[in-house]
CSV table of C-alpha atoms in Angstrom, one decimal:
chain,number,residue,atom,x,y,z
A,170,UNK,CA,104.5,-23.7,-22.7
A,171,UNK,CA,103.6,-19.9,-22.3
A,172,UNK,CA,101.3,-20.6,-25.5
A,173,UNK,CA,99.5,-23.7,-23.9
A,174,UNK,CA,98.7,-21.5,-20.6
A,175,UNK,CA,97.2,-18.5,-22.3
A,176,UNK,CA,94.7,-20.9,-23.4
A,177,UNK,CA,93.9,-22.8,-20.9
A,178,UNK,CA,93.7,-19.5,-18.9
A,179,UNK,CA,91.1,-18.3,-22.1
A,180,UNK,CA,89.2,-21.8,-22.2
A,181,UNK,CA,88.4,-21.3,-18.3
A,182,UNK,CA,87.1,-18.1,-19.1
A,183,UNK,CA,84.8,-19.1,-21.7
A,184,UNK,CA,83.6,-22.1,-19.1
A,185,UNK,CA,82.8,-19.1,-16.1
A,186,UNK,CA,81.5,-16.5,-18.8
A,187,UNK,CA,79.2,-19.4,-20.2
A,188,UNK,CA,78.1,-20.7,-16.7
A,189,UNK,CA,77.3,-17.1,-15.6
A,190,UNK,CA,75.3,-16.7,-18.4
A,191,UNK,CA,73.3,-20.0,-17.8
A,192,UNK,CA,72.8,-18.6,-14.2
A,193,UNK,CA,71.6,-15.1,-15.0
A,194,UNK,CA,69.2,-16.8,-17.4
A,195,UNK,CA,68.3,-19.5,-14.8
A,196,UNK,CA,67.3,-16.4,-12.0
A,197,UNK,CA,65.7,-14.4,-14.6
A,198,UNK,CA,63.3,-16.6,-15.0
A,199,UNK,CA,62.9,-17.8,-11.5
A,200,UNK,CA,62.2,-14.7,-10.4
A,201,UNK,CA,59.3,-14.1,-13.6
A,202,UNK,CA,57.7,-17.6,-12.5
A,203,UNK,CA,58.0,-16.4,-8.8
A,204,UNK,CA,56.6,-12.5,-9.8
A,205,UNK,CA,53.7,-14.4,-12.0
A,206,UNK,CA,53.1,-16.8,-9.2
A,207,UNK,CA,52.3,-13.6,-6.7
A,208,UNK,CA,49.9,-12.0,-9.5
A,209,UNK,CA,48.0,-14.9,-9.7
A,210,UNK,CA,47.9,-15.6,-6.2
A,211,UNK,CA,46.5,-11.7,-6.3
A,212,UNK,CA,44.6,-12.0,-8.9
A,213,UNK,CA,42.6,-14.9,-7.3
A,214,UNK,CA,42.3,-12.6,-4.2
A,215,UNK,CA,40.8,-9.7,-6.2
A,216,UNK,CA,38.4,-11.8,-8.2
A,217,UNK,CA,37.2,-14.1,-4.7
A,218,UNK,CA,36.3,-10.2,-3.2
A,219,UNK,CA,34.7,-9.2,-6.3
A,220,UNK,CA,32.3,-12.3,-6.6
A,221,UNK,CA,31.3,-11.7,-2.7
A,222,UNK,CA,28.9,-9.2,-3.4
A,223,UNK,CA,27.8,-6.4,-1.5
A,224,UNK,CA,24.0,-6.3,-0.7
A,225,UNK,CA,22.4,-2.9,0.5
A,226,UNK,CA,20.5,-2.7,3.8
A,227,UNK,CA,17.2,-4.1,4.2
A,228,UNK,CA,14.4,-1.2,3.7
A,229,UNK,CA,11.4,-0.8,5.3
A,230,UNK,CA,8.1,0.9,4.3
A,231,UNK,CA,4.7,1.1,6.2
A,232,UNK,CA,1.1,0.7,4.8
A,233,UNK,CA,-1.7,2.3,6.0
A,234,UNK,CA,-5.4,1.5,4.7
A,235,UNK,CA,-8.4,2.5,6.1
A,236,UNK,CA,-12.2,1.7,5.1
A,237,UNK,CA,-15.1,3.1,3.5
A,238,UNK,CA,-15.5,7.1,3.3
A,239,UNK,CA,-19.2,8.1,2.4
A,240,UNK,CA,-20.6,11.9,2.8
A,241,UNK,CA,-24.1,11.3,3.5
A,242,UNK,CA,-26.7,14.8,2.7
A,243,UNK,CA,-26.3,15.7,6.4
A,244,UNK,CA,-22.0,15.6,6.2
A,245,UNK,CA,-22.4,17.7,3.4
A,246,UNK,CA,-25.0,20.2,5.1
A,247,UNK,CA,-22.8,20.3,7.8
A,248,UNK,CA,-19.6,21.3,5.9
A,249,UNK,CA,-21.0,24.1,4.1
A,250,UNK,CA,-20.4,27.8,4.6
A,251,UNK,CA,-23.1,30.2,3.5
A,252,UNK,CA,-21.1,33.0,3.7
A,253,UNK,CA,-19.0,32.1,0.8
A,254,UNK,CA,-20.5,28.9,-0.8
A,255,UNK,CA,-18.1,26.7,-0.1
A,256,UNK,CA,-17.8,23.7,1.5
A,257,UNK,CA,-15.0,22.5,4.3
A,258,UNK,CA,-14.6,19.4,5.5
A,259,UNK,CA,-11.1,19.0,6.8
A,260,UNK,CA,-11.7,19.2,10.3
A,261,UNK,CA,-13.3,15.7,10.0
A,262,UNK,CA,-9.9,14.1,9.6
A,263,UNK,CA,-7.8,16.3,12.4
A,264,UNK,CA,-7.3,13.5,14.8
A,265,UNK,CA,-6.3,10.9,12.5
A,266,UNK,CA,-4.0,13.1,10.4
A,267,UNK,CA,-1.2,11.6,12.2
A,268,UNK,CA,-1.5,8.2,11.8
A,269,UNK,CA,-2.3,8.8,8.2
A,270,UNK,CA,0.8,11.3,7.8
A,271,UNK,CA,3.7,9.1,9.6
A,272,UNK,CA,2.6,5.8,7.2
A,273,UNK,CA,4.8,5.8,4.3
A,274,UNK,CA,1.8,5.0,1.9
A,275,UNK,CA,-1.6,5.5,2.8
A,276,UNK,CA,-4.9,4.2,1.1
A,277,UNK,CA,-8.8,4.5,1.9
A,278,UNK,CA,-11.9,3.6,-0.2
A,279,UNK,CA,-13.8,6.4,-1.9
A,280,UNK,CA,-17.4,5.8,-1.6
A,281,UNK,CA,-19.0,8.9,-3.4
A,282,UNK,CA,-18.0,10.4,-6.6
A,283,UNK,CA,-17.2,14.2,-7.2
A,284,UNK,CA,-19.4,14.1,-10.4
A,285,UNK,CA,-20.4,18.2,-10.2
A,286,UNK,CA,-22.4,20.9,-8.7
A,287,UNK,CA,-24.4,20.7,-11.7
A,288,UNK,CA,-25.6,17.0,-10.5
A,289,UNK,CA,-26.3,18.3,-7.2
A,290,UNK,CA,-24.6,17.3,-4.4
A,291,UNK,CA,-26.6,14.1,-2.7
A,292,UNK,CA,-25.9,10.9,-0.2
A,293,UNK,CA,-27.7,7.6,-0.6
A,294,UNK,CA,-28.6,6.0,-3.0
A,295,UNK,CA,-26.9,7.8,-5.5
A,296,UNK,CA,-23.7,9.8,-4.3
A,297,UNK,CA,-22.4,12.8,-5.9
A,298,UNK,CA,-19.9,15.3,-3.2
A,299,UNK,CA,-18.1,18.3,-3.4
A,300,UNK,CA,-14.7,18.0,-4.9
A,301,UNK,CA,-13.9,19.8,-1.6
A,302,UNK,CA,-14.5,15.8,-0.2
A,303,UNK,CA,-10.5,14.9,-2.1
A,304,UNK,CA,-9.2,18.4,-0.9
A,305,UNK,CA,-9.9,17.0,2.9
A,306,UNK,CA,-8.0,13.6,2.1
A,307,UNK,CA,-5.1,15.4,0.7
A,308,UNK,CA,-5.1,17.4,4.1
A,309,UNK,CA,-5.5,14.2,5.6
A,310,UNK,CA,-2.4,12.6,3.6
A,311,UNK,CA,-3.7,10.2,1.7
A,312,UNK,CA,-1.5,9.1,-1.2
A,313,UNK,CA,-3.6,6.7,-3.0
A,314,UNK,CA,-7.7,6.5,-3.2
A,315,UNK,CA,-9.8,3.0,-4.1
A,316,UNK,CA,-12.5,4.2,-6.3
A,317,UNK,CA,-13.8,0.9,-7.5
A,318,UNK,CA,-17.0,0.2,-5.3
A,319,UNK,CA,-21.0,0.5,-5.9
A,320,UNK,CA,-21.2,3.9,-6.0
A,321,UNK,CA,-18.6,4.5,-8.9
A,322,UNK,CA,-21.2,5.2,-11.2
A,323,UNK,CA,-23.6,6.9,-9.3
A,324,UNK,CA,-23.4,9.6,-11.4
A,325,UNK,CA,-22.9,7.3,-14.8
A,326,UNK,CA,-19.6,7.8,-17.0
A,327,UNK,CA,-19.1,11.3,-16.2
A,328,UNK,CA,-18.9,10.9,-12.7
A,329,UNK,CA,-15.9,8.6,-12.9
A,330,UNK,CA,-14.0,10.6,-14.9
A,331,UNK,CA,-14.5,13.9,-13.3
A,332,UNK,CA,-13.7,12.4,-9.7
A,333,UNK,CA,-10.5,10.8,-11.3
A,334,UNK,CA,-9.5,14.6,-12.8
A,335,UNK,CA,-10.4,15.9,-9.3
A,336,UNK,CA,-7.9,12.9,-7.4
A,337,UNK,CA,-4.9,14.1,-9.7
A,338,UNK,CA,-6.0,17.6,-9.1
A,339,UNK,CA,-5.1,17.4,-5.8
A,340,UNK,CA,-2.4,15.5,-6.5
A,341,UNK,CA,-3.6,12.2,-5.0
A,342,UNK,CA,-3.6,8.7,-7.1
A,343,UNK,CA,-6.5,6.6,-7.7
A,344,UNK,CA,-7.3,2.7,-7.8
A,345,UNK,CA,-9.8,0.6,-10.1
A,346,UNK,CA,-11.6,3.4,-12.1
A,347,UNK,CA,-9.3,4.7,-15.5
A,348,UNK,CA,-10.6,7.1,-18.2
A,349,UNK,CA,-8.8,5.6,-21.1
A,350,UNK,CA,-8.4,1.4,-21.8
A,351,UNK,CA,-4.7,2.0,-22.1
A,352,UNK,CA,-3.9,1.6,-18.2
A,353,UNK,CA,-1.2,-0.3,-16.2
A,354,UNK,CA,-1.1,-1.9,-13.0
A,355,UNK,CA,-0.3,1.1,-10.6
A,356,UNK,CA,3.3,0.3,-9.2
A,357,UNK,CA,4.2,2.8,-5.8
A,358,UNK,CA,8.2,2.8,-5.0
A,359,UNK,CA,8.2,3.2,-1.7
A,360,UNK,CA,11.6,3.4,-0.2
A,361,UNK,CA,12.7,1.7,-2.7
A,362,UNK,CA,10.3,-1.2,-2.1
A,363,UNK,CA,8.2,-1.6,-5.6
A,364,UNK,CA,3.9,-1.9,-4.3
A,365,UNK,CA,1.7,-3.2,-6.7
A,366,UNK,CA,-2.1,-1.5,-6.0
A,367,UNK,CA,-5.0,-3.8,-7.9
A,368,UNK,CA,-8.4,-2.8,-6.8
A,369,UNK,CA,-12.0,-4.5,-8.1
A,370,UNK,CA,-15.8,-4.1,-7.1
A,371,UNK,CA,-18.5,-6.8,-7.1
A,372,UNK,CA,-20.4,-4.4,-8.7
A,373,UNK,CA,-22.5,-0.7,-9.3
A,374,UNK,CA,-25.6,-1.4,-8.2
A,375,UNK,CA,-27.1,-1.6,-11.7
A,376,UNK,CA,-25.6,0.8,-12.8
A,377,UNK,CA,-23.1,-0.6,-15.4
A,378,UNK,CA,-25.4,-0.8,-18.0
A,379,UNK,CA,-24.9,3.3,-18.5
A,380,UNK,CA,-21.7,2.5,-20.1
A,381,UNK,CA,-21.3,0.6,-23.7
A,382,UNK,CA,-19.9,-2.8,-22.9
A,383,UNK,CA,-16.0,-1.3,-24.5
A,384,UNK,CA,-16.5,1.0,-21.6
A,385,UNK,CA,-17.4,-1.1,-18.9
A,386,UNK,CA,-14.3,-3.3,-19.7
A,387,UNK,CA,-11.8,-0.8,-19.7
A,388,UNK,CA,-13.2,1.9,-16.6
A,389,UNK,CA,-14.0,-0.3,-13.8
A,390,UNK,CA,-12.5,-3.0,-12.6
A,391,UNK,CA,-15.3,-6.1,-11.6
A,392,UNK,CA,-14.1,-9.0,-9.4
A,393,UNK,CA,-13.4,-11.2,-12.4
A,394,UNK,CA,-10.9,-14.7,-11.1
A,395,UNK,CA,-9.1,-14.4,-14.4
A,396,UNK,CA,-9.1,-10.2,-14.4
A,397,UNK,CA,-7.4,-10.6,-10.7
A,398,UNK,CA,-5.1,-13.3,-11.3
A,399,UNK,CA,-3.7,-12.0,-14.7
A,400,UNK,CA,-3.3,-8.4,-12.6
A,401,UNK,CA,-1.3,-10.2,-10.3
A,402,UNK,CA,1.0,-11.9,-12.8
A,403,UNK,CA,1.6,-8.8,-14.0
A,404,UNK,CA,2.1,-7.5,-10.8
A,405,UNK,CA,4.9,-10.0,-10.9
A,406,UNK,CA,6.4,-9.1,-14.2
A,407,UNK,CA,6.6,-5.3,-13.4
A,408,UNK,CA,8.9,-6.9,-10.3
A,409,UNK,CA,6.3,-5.9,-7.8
A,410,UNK,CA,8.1,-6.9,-4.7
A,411,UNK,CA,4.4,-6.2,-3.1
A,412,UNK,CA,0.7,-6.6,-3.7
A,413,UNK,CA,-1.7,-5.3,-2.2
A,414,UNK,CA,-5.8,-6.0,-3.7
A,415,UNK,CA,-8.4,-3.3,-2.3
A,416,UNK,CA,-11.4,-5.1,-2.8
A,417,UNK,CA,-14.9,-4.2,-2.3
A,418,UNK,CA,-17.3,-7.5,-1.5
A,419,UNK,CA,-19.2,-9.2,1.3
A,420,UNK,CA,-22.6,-8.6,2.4
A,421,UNK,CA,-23.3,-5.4,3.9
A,422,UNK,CA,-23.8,-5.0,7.9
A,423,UNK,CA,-23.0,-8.5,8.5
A,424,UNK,CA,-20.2,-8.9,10.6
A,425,UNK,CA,-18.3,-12.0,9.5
A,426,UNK,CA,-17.0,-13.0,6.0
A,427,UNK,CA,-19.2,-15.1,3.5
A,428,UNK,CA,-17.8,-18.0,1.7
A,429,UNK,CA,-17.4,-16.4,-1.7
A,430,UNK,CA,-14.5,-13.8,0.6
A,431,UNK,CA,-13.0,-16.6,1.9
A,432,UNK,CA,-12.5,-18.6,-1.3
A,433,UNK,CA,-11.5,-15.6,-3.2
A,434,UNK,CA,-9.3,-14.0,-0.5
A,435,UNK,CA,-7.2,-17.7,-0.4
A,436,UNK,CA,-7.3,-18.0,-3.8
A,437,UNK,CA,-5.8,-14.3,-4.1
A,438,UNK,CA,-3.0,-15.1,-1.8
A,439,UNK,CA,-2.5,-18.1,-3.8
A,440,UNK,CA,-2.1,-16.3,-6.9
A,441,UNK,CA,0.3,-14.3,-5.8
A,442,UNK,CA,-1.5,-11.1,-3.3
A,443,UNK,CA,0.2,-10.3,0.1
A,444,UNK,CA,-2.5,-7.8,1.5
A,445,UNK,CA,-5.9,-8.1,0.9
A,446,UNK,CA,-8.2,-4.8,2.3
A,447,UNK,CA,-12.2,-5.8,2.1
A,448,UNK,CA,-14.1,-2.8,2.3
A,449,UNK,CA,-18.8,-2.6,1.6
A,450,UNK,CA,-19.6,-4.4,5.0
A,451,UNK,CA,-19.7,-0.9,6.5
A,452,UNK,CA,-19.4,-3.0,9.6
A,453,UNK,CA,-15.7,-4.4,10.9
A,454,UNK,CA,-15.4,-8.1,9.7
A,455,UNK,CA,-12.1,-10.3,11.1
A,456,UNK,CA,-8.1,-10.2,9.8
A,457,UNK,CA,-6.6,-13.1,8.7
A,458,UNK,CA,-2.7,-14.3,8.3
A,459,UNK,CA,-2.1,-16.9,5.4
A,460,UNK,CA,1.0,-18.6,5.2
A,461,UNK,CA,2.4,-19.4,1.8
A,462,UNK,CA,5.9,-20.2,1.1
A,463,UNK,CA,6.7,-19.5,4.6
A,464,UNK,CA,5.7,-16.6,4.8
A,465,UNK,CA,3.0,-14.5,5.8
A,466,UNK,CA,0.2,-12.9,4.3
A,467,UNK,CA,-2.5,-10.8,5.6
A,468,UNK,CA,-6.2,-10.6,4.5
A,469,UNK,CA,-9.0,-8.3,6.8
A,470,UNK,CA,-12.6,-9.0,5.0
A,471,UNK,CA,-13.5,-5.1,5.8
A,472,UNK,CA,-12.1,-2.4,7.4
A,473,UNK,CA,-15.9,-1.1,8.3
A,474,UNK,CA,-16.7,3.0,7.8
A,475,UNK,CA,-14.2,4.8,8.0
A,476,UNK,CA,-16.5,8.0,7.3
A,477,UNK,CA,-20.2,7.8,7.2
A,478,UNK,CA,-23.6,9.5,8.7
A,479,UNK,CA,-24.1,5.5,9.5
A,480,UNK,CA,-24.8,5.1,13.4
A,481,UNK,CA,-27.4,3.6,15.9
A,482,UNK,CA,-29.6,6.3,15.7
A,483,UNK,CA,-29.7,6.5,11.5
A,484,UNK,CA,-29.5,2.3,11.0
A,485,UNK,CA,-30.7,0.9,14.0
A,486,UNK,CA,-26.6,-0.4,13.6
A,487,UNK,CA,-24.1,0.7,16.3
A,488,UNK,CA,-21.4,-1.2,14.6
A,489,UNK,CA,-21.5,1.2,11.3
A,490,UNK,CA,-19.9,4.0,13.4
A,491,UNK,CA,-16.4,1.3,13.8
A,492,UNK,CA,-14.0,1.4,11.9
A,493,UNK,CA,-10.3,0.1,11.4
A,494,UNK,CA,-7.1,1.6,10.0
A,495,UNK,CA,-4.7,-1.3,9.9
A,496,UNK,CA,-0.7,-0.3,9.4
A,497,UNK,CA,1.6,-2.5,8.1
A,498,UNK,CA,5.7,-2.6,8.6
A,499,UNK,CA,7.2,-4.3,5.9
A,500,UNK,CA,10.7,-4.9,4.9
A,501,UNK,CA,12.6,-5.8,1.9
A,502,UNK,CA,16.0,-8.3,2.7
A,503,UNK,CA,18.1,-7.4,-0.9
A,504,UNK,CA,20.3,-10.4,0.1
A,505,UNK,CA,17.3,-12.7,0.1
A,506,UNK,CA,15.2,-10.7,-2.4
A,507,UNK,CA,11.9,-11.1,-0.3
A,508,UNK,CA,10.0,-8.6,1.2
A,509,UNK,CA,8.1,-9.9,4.3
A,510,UNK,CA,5.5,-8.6,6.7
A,511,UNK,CA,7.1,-7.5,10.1
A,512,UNK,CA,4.2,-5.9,12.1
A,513,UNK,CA,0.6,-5.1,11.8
A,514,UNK,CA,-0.7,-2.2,13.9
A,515,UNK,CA,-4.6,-1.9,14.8
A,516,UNK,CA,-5.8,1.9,15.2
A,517,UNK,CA,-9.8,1.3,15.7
A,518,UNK,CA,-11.4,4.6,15.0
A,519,UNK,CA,-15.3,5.8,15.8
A,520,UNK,CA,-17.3,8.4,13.9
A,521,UNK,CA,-18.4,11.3,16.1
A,522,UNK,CA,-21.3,13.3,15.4
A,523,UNK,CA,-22.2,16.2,17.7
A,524,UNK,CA,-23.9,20.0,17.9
A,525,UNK,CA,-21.6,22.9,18.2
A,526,UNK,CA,-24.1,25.6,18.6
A,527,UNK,CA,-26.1,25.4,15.7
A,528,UNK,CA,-23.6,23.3,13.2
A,529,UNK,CA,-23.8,19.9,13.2
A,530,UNK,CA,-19.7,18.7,13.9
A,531,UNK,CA,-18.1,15.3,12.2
A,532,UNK,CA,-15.0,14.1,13.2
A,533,UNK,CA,-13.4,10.5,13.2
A,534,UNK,CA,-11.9,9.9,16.2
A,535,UNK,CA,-9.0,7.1,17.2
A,536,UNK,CA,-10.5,5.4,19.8
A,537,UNK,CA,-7.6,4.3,22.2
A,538,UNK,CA,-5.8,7.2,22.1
A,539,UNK,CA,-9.1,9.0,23.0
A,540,UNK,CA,-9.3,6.3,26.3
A,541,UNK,CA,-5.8,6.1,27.0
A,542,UNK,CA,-6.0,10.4,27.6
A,543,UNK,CA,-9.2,10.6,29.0
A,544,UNK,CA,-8.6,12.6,32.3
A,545,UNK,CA,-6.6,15.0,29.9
A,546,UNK,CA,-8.4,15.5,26.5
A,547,UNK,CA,-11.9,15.3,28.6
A,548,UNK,CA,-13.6,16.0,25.1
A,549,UNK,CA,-16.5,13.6,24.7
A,550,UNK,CA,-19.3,13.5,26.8
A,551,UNK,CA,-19.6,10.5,29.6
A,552,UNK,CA,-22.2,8.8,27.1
A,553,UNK,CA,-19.5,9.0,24.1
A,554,UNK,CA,-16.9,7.8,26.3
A,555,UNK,CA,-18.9,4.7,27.1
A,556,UNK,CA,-19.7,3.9,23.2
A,557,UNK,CA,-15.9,4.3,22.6
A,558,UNK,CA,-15.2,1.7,24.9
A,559,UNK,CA,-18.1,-1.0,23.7
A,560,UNK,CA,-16.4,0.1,19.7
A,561,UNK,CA,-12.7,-0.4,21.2
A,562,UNK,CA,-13.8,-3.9,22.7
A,563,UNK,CA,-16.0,-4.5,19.4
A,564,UNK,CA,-13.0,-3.8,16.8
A,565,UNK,CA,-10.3,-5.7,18.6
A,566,UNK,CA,-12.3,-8.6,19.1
A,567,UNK,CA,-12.5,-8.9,15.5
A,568,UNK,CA,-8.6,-8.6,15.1
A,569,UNK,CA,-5.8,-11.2,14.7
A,570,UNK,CA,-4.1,-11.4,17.9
């Protein structure tokens, strides 16, 4: 009887010790399921955050262009010192410094060329300045200088290459002429924004047939539909996230756009351009927004003189001594990848030309700042103040509102 108890007592042991086991195994692997179950849930968490990417900030970058800068014989009289045969002509630009300074990128048309002294220095009709001319822009803070126009080869091949080597001397970039056919299409990051510069000329005035036709190809750039629209696809492919055209058309002194600028300047924006600049006029001609896409694109058909000895008394033309600088606030949304126009700013200027003693003075003046602190400033005459007034009224009436 003892003998049948012992294992009973044993057989019951076996039954616990096996059902134990089963258990422990049972938990174990509840609890793995339960500990997988929470890294997966994790896991899903981690990779949800990682796909919701993180975009920077928008950035934003202003443009600043301004129109044609010609040194007529009496600038270039007026700038030079006897004393030590030299030649200043900074002061010109001391009142617009700081518009040109605070823009982020800043751009004017070169209308001369800095061929030599060995040329000798000359205005109309066949331009050749000082290289002292680029020293007074990089004063002034210009970044980038349009050199494509009908004066670029005033002074034949030489003369574009020698006013190129005197842009990088001072440490300035320039637009439309090249030295060598192996260029690119000049990309400025700007605050991280990528600007695409393209620049063309109708034409030189005759003049292209000093080059060999390799030449002309490859040193200026001609207003060519295929030229400008392949530019601007490969604009595109360099990721340009803008483009700006400087282009030099129109008819001269006329104060509205012809046909052939507003076909091109659509087609342009078409293509692919969202600023045009027009510069030649040497008058003011109208601003423009073009919508494509939904968004907006600006075109002004010529931002008149910026610099010139151009006035009523010299052309019979009060409207060559206007001018524009137009400044431009863009911004590029990262989220959106678009960069849009946000604001255009109008800064008319007028050219002043005056005695001070003996010397003859030059200096471009911005007009409303000039009204807005008349009782102040008090530095033009009553008869200046008036003109400043007729050339505000004349500018913005010309302008987008």
């Amino acid at each position: 009887m003892k003998k049948w108890r012992n294992r009973f007592i044993i057989f019951v042991c076996l039954i616990a010790a096996v059902f134990c086991g089963v258990y422990t195994v049972y938990r174990l692997q509840q609890e793995k399921m339960e500990t997988s179950s929470i890294y997966e849930d994790k896991s899903e968490e981690l990779t949800a955050v990682q796909q919701e990417e993180v975009y920077p900030e928008p950035k934003e970058a202003t443009i600043l262009a301004a129109g044609d800068i010609m040194f007529h014989e009496p600038q270039i009289r007026a700038a030079y010192n006897e004393g030590n045969d030299t030649y200043d002509f900074k002061d010109t630009f001391k009142w617009v410094k700081p518009y040109i300074s605070s823009s982020d990128l800043s751009i004017a048309n070169l209308e001369t060329v800095t061929a030599g002294k060995q040329y000798g220095y000359k205005g109309y009709p066949n331009f050749n300045s000082p290289e002292e001319v680029i020293e007074a822009l990089k004063y002034a803070e210009f970044n980038v200088l349009s050199t494509a126009n009908n004066h670029s080869l005033d002074q034949g091949k030489n003369g574009i290459i020698s006013t190129i080597d005197n842009i990088e001397k001072y440490g300035l970039k320039n637009l439309g002429t090249y030295k060598t056919p192996n260029h690119s299409v000049l990309i400025e990051n700007v605050n991280n924004i990528n600007i695409a510069l393209l620049s063309y000329t109708y034409g030189c005035n005759g003049m292209e047939q000093t080059l060999t036709s390799d030449e002309l190809g490859y040193m200026i750039n001609l207003i060519d539909e295929e030229k400008i629209r392949s530019d601007i696809e490969e604009a595109k492919k360099q990721k340009a996230d803008l483009i700006v055209v400087f282009i030099h058309w129109g008819n001269e002194y006329q104060r509205n756009p012809n046909e052939n600028q507003i076909s091109l300047g659509e087609k342009m924006v078409k293509w692919g351009a969202n600023i045009v600049f027009g510069s030649h006029p040497h008058v003011v001609q109208e601003s423009q927004i073009i919508k494509k896409d939904g968004k907006n694109n600006f075109i002004i058909y010529s931002l008149g003189n910026f610099l010139s000895n151009q006035r009523l008394e010299t052309v019979d033309n009060k409207y060559t001594e206007d001018g524009v600088m137009v400044q431009i606030q863009v911004e590029k949304n990262y989220e959106r990848n678009e960069t849009i126009i946000k604001n255009i700013t109008y800064i008319p200027t007028w050219v002043r030309k005056y005695k001070d003693g003996n010397k003859l003075k030059y200096e471009i003046v911005p007009v409303k700042e000039f009204l807005d602190n008349k009782e102040e400033q008090g530095l033009l005459t009553t008869k200046e103040y008036t003109r400043i007034e007729d050339s505000y009224k004349d500018t913005m009436d010309k302008m987008i509102k």
